[in-house]
GROMACS .gro file of C-alpha atoms in nm:
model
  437
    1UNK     CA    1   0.000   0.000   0.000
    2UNK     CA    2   0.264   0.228   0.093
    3UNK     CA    3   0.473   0.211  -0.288
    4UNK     CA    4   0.081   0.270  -0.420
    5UNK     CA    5   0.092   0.575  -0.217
    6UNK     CA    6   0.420   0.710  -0.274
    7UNK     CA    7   0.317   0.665  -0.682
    8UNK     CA    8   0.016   0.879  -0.670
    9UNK     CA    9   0.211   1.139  -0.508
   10UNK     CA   10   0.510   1.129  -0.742
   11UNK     CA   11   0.230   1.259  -1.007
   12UNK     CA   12   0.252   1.563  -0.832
   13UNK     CA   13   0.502   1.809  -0.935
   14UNK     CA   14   0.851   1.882  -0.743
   15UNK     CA   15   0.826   2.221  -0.593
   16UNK     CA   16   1.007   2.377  -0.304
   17UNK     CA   17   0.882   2.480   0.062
   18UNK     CA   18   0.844   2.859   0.090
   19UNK     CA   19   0.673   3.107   0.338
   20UNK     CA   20   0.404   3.181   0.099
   21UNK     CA   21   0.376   2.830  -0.042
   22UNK     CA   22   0.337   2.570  -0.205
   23UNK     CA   23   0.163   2.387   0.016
   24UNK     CA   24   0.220   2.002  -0.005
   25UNK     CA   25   0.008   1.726   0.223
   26UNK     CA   26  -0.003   1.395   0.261
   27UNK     CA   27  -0.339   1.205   0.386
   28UNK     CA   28  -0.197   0.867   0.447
   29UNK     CA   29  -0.134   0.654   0.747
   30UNK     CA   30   0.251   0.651   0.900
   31UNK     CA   31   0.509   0.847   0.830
   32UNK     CA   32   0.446   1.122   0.485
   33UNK     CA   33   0.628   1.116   0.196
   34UNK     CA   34   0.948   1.366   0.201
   35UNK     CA   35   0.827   1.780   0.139
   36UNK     CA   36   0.516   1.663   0.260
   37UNK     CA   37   0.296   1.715   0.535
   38UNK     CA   38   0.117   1.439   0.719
   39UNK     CA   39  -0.266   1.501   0.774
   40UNK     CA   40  -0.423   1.307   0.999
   41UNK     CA   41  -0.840   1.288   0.972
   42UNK     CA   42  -0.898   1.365   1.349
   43UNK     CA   43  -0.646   1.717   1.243
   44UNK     CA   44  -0.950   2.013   1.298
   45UNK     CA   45  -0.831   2.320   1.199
   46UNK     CA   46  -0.639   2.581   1.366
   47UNK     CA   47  -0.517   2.916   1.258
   48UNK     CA   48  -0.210   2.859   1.446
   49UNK     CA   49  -0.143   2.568   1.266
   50UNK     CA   50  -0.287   2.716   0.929
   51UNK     CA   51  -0.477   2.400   0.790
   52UNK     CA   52  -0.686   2.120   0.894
   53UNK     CA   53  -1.045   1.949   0.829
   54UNK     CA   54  -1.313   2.235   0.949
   55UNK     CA   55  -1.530   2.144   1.233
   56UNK     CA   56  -1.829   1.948   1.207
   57UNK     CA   57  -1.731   1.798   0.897
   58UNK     CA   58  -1.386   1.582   1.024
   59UNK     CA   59  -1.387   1.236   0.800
   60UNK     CA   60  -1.492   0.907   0.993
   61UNK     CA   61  -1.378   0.552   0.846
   62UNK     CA   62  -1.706   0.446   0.804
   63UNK     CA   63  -1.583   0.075   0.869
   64UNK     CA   64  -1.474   0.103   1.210
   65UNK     CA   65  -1.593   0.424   1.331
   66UNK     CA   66  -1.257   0.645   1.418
   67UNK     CA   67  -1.059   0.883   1.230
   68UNK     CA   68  -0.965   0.748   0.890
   69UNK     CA   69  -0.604   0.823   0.966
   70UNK     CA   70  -0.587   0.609   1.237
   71UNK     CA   71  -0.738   0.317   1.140
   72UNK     CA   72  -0.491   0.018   0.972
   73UNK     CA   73  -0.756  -0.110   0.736
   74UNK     CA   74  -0.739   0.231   0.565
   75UNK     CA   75  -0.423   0.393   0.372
   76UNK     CA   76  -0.584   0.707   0.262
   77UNK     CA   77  -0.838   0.988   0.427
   78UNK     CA   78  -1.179   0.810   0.356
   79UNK     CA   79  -1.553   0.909   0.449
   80UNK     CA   80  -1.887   0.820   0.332
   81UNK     CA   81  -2.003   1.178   0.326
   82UNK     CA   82  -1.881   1.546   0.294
   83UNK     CA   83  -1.592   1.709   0.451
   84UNK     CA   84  -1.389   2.002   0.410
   85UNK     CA   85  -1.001   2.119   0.454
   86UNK     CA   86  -0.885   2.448   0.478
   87UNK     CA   87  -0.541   2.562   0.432
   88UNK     CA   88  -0.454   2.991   0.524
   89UNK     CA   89  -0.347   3.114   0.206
   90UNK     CA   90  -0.265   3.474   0.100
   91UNK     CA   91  -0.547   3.659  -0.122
   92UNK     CA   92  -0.510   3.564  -0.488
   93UNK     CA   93  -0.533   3.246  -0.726
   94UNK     CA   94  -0.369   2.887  -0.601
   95UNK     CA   95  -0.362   2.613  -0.821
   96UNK     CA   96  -0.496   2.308  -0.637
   97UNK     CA   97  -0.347   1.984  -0.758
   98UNK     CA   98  -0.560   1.696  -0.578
   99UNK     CA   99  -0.491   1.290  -0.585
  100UNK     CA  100  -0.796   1.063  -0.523
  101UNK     CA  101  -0.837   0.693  -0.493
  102UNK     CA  102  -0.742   0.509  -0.227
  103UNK     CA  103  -0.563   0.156  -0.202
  104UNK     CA  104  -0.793  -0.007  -0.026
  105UNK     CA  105  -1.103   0.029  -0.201
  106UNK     CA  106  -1.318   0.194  -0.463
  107UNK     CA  107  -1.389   0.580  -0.467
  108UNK     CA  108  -1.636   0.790  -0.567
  109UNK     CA  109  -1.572   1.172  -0.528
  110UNK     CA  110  -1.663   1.560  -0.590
  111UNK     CA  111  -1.478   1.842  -0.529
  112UNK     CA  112  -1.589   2.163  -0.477
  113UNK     CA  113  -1.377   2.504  -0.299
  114UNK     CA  114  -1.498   2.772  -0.123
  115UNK     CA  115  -1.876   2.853  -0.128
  116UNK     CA  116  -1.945   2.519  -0.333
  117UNK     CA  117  -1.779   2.601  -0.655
  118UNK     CA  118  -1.782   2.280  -0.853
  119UNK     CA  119  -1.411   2.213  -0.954
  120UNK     CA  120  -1.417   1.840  -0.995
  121UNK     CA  121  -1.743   1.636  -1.073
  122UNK     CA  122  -1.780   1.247  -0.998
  123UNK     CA  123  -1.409   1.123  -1.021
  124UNK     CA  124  -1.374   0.736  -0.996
  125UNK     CA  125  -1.131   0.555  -0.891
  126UNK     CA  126  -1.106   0.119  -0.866
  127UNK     CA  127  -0.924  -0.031  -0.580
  128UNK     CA  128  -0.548   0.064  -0.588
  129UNK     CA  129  -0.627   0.345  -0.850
  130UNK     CA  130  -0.582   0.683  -0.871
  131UNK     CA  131  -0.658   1.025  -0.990
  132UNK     CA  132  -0.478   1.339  -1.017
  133UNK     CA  133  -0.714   1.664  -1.115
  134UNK     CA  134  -0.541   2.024  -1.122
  135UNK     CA  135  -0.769   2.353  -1.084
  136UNK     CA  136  -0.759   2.702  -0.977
  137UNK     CA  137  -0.911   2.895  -0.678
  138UNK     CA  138  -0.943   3.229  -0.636
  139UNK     CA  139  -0.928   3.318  -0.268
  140UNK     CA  140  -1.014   3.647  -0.159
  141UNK     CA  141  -1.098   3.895   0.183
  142UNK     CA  142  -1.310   4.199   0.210
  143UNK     CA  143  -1.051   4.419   0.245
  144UNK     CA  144  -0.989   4.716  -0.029
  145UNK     CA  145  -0.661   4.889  -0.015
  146UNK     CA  146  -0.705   5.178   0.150
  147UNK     CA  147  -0.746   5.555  -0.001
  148UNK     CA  148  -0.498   5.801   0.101
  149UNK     CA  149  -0.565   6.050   0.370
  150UNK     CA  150  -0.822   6.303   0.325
  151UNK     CA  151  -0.958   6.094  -0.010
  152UNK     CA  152  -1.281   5.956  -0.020
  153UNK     CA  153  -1.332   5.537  -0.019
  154UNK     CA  154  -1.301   5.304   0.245
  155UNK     CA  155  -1.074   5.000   0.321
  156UNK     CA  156  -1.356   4.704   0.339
  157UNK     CA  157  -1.582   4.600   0.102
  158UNK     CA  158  -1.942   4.652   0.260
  159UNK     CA  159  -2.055   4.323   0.312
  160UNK     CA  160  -2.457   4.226   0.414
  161UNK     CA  161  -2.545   3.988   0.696
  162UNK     CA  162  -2.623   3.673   0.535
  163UNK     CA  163  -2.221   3.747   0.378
  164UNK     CA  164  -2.081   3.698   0.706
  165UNK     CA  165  -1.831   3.432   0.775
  166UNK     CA  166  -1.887   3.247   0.407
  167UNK     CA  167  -1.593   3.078   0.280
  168UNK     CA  168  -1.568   3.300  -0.017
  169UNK     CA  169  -1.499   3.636   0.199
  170UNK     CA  170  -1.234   3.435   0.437
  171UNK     CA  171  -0.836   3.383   0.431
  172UNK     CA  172  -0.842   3.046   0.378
  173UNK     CA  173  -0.879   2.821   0.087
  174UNK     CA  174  -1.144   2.555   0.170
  175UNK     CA  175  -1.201   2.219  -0.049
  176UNK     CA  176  -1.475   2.010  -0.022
  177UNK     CA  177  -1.468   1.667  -0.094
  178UNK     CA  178  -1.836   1.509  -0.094
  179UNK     CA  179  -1.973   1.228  -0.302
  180UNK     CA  180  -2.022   0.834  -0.222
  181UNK     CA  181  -1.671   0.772  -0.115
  182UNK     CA  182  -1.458   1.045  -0.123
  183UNK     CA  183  -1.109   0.941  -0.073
  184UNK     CA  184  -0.781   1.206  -0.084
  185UNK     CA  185  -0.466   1.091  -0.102
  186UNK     CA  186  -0.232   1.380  -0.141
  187UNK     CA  187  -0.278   1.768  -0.190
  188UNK     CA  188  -0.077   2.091  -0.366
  189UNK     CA  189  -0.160   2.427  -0.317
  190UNK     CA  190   0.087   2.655  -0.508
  191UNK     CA  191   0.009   3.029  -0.590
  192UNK     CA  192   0.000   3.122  -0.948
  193UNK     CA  193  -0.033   3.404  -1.182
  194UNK     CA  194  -0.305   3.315  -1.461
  195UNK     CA  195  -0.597   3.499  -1.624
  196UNK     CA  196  -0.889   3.614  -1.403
  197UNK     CA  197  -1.256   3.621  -1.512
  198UNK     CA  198  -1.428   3.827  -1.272
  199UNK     CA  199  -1.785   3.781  -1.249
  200UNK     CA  200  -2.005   4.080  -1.136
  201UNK     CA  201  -2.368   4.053  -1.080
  202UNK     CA  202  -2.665   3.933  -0.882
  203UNK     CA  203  -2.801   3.641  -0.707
  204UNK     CA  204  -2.831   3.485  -1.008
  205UNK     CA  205  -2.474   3.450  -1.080
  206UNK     CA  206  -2.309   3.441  -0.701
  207UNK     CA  207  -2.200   3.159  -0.557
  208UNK     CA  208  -2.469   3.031  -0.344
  209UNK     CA  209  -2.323   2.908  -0.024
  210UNK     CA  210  -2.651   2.672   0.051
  211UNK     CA  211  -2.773   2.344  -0.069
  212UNK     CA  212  -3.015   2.321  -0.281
  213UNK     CA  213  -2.966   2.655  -0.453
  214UNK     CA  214  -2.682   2.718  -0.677
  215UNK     CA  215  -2.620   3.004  -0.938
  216UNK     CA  216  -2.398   2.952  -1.315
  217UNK     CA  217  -2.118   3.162  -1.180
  218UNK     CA  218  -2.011   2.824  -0.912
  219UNK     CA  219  -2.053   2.612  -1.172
  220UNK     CA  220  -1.866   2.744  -1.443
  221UNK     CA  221  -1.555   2.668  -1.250
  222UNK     CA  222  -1.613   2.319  -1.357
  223UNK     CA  223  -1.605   2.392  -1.765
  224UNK     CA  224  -1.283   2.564  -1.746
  225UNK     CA  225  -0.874   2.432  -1.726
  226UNK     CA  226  -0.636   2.533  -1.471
  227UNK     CA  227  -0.500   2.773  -1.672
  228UNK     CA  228  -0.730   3.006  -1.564
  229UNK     CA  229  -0.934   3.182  -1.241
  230UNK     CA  230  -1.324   3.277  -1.170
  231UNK     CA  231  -1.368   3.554  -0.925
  232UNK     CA  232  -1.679   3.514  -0.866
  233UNK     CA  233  -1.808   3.864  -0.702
  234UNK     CA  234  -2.142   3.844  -0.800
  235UNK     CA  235  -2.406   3.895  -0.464
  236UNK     CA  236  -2.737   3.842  -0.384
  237UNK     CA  237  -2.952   4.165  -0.422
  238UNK     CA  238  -2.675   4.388  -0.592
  239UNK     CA  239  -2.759   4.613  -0.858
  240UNK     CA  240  -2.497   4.803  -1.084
  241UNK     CA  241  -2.528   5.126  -0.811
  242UNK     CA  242  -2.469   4.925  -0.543
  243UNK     CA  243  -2.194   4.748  -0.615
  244UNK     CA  244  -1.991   5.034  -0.703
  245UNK     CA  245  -2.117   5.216  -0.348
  246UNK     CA  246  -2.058   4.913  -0.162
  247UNK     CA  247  -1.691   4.883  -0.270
  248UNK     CA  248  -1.779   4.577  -0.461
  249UNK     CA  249  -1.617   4.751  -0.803
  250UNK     CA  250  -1.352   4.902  -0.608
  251UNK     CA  251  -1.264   4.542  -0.458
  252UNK     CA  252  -1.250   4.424  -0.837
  253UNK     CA  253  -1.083   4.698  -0.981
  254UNK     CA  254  -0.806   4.686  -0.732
  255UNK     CA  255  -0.669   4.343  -0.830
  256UNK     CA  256  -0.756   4.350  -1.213
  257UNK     CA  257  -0.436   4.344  -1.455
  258UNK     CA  258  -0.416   4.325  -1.822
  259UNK     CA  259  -0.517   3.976  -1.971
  260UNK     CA  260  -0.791   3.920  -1.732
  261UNK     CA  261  -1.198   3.943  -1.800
  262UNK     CA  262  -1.502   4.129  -1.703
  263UNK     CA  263  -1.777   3.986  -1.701
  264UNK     CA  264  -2.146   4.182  -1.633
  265UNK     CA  265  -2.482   4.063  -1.574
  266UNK     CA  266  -2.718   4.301  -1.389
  267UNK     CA  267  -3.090   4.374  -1.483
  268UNK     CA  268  -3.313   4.151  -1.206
  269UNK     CA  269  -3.277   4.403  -0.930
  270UNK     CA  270  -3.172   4.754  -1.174
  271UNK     CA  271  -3.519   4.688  -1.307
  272UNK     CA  272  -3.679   4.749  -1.002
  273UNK     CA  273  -3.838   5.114  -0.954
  274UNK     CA  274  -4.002   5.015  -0.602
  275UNK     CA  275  -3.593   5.046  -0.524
  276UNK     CA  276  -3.543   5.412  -0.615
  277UNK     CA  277  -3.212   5.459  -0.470
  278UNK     CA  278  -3.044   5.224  -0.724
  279UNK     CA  279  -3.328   5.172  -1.005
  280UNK     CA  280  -3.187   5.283  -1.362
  281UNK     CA  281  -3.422   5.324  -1.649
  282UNK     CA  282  -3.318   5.062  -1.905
  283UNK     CA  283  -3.292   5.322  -2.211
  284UNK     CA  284  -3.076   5.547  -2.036
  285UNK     CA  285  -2.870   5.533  -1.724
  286UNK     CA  286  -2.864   5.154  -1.744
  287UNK     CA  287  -2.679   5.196  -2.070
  288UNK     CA  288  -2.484   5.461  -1.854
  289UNK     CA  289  -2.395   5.245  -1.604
  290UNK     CA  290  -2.288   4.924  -1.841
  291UNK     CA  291  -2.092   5.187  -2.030
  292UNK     CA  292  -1.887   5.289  -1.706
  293UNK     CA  293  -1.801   4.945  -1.570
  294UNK     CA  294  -1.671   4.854  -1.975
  295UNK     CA  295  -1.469   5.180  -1.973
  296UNK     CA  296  -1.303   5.065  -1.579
  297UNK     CA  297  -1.252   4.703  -1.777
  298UNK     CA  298  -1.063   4.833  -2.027
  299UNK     CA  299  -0.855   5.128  -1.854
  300UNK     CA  300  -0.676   4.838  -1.693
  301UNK     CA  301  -0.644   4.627  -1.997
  302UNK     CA  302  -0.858   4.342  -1.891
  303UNK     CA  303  -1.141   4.257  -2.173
  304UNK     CA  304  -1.520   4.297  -2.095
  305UNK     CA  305  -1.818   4.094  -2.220
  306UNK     CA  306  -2.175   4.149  -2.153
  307UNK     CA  307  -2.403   3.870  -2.048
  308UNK     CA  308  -2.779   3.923  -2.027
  309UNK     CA  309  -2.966   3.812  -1.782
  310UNK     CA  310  -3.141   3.469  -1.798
  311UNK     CA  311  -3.519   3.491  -1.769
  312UNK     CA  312  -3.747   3.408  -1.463
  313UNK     CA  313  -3.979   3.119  -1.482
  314UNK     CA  314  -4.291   3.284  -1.618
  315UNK     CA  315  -4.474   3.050  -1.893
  316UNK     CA  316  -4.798   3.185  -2.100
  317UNK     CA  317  -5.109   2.938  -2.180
  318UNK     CA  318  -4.934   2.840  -2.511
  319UNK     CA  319  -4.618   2.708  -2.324
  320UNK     CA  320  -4.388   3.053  -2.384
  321UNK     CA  321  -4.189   3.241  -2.126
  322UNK     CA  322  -4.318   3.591  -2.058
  323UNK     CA  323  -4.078   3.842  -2.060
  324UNK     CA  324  -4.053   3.976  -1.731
  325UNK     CA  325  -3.744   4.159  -1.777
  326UNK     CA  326  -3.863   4.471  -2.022
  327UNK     CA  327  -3.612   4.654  -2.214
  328UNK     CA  328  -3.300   4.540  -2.018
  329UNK     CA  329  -3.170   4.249  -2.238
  330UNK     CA  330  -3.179   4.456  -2.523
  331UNK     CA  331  -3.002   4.750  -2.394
  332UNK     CA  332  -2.724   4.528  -2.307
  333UNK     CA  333  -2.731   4.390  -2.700
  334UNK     CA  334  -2.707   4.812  -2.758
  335UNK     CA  335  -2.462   4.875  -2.537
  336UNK     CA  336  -2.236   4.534  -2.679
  337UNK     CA  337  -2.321   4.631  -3.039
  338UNK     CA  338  -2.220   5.018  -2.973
  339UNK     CA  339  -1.903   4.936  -2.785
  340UNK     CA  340  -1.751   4.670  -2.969
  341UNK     CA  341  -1.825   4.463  -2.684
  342UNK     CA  342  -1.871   4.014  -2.678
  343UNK     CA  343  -2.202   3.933  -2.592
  344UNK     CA  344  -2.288   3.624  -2.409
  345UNK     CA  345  -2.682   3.629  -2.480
  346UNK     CA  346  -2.816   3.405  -2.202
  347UNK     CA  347  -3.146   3.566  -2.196
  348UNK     CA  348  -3.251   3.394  -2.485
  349UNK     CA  349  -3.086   3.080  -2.409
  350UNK     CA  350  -3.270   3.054  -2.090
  351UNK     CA  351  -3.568   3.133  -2.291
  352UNK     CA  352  -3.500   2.830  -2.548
  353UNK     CA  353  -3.405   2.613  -2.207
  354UNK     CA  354  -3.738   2.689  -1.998
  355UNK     CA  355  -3.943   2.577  -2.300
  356UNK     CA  356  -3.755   2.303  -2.367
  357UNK     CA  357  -3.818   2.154  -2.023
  358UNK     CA  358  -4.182   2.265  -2.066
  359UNK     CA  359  -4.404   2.447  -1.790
  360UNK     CA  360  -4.413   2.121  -1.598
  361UNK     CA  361  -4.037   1.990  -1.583
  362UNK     CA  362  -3.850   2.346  -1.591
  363UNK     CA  363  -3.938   2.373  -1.187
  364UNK     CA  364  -3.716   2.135  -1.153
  365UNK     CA  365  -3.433   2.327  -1.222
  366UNK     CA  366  -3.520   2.588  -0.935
  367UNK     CA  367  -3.460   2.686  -0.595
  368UNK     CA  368  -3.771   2.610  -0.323
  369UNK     CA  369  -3.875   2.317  -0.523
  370UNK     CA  370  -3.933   2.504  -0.786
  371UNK     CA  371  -4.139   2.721  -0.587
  372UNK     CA  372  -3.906   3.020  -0.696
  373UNK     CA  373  -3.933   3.146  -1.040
  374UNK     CA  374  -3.607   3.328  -1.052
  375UNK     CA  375  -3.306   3.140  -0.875
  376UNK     CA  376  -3.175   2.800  -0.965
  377UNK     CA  377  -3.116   2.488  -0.813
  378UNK     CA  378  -2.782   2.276  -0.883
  379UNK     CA  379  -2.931   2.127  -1.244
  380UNK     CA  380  -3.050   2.473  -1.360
  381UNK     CA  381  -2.744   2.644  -1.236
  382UNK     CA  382  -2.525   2.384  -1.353
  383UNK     CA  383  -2.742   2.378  -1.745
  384UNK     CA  384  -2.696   2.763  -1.758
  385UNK     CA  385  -2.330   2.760  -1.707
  386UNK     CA  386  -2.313   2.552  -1.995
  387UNK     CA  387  -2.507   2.812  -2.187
  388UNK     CA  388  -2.212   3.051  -2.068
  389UNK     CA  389  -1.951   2.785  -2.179
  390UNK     CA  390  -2.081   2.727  -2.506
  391UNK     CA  391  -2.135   3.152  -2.539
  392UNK     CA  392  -1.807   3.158  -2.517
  393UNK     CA  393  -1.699   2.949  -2.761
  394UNK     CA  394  -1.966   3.111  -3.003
  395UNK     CA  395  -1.820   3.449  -2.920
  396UNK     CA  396  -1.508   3.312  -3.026
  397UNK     CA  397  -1.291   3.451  -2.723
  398UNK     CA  398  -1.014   3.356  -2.679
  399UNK     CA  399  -1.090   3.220  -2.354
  400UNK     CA  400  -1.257   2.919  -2.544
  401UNK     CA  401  -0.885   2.778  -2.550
  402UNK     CA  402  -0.936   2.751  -2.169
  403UNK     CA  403  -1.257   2.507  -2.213
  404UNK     CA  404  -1.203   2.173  -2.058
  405UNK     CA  405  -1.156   1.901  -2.331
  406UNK     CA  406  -1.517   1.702  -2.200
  407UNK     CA  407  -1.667   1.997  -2.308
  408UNK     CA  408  -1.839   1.889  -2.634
  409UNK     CA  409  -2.073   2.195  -2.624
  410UNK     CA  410  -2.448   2.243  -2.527
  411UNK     CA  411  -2.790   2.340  -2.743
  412UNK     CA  412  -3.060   2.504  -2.480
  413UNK     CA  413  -3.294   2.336  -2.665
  414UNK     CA  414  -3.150   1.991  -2.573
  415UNK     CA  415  -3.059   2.044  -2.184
  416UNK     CA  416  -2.946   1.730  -2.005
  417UNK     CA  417  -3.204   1.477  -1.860
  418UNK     CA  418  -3.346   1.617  -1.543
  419UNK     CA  419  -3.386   1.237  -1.410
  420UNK     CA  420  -3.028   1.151  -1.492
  421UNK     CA  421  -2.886   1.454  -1.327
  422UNK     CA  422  -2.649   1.455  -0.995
  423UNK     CA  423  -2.463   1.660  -0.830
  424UNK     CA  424  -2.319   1.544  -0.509
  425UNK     CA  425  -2.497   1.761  -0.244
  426UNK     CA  426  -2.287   1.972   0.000
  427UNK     CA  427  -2.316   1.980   0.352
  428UNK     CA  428  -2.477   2.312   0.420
  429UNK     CA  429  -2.731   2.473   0.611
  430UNK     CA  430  -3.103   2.501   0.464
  431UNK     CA  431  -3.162   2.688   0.135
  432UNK     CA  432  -3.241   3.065   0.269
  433UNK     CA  433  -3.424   3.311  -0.025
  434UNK     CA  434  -3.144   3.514  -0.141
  435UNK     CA  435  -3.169   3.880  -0.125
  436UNK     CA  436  -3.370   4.052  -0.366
  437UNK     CA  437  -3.616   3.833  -0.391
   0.00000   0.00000   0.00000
């Protein structure tokens, strides 16, 4: 068992021990492999220490009931259910290079980081196997460097309640392994410097820290290489206004370079006049306002695209979705069109989806058991991300180069069988209505 071991974690590449990282570990029994770190399952974590399995969610070998790295019939960290490691990392993106499998039996697992942003879906591994999958995480705090004196801004992003303590506003980077079997054999966390997308929006693209709801921006992690980073800083309730007077923009704008990617999709909450203090009318200072956030893209070299906003779940007696979104869609085809700007149209692929699925099935793919017409659950998040995926490779960006190779593409009109879906399910606290609402 031990030569099995030390094979999977010769896949991993050679790197040397520094202050700021990489971060090697080793999940097996006895003594680890050399440049590694020896993780125990019963090791909680600790600041002091900087890394460990978070509380509440410390793997068990389900076999004989203790700590999986205690137990002789097991070589690897095993569980029969979710858990979650954390390692302190500096703000920024890590590549995460993960072996799975485990020598003494078959595994089954998902990975996910942060606030459930699907990384690694359903990897399988026989008895004795293993499998090595390589991804980036962006990790990020609230903090916003601050202005000089006597200058207007603050220092801290201006966070709402139901933000507080999330894994994605932390300075940690958290995986979480869930699935069947999950089984981890060895772990690298190295900072890198790759190309950002940053995702701005609402709580239709953040990434939903709850089971069962989910949002495209945590699952388009999963269509993408590690050659490349989501920040996703999309939040429940924002509108264009405030997330540039919440610091949200500033937060953005203060770690965008050259290279990296923009993109926008605002409209559920700008459209709403019962908000006056950040409604925008859609033929005029919405434009405004899409206009601004293209110019900040571009004044730092980093490439924006406009993505409309997907449709809520509003079907007519003939089987078509209402529009419930007015004039806002097609400002943002103006405001693409006028500026030279890629368009991701998912508007009208969520349109094509909805009506594919039909007035009956397309609850399915949202929040509440359906119950909610607007936010998604895990299959409608994870279908609409695909529409992203496959905008991008129709809008011919170059960031289609950065598409994983099982990526075959996706028609709306075809969306996967709701019956044969699965995502393994975090474990999270109950679905709460995101803001907005």
């Amino acid at each position: 068992m031990r030569m099995k071991r030390l094979l999977a974690l010769l896949l991993l590449p050679a790197m040397s021990v520094s202050a700021a990282g990489p971060w090697r570990f080793d999940f097996g029994g006895g003594d680890p492999e050399s440049g590694y770190t020896r993780v125990a399952a019963h090791t909680v974590f600790d600041p002091a220490r900087g890394y460990g399995f978070e509380p509440g969610s410390v793997p068990v070998d389900v076999d004989r009931g203790e700590g999986a790295g205690t137990a002789s019939t097991r070589d690897f960290v095993t569980a029969d259910g979710p858990f979650s490691f954390s390692v302190v990392v500096p703000e920024g993106n890590h590549r995460v290079t993960v072996v799975l499998g485990d020598a003494a039996g078959e595994g089954d697992a998902t990975v996910k980081a942060e606030s459930r942003r699907l990384m690694a879906e359903a990897v399988r591994t026989a008895k004795g196997e293993f499998a090595t999958r390589s991804f980036v995480v962006n990790v990020r705090n609230s903090r916003v460097p601050p202005p000089p004196e006597n200058a207007p801004g603050g220092s801290a992003v201006v966070l709402n309640d139901r933000e507080i303590g999330v894994r994605h506003w932390d300075d940690k980077l958290t995986l979480e392994f869930t699935g069947p079997s999950p089984k981890v054999c060895a772990l690298v966390i190295e900072a890198v410097d790759v190309p950002t997308i940053y995702l701005v929006g609402d709580s239709t693209v953040t990434d939903q820290p709850r089971e069962p709801g989910a949002s495209w921006g945590q699952m388009l992690t999963r269509f993408l290489d590690d050659r490349v980073a989501v920040a996703n800083h999309a939040e429940s309730g924002e509108t264009m206004k405030s997330f540039i007077s919440g610091l949200r923009l500033a937060k953005v704008l203060s770690a965008m370079k050259a290279g990296d990617w923009l993109f926008v999709q605002f409209g559920h909450n700008d459209q709403k006049q019962q908000w006056p203090q950040t409604w925008v009318e859609a033929r005029s200072t919405y434009r405004a306002y899409l206009r601004v956030l293209i110019a900040e893209a571009r004044l730092r070299g980093a490439t924006p695209v406009l993505v409309t906003s997907m449709q809520r779940r509003q079907f007519d007696e003939l089987g078509r979705i209402r529009n419930s979104l007015g004039d806002y869609p097609e400002a943002v085809r103006a405001v693409a069109r006028e500026e030279g700007v890629a368009l991701i149209d998912l508007e009208r692929m969520s349109v094509r989806l909805y009506e594919a699925l039909g007035p009956d099935t397309a609850p399915r793919a949202f929040a509440a058991e359906g119950r909610d017409p607007t936010h998604h659950n895990n299959y409608g998040a994870y279908q609409l991300a695909q529409c992203v995926a496959q905008g991008i490779r129709e809008a011919e960006l170059p960031l289609a180069a950065h598409l994983v190779s099982d990526f075959s593409g996706y028609d709306p009109s075809s969306p996967d069988d709701v019956d044969a879906f699965s995502i393994a399910p975090s474990d999270t606290p109950a679905f709460r209505t995101p803001r907005g609402n």
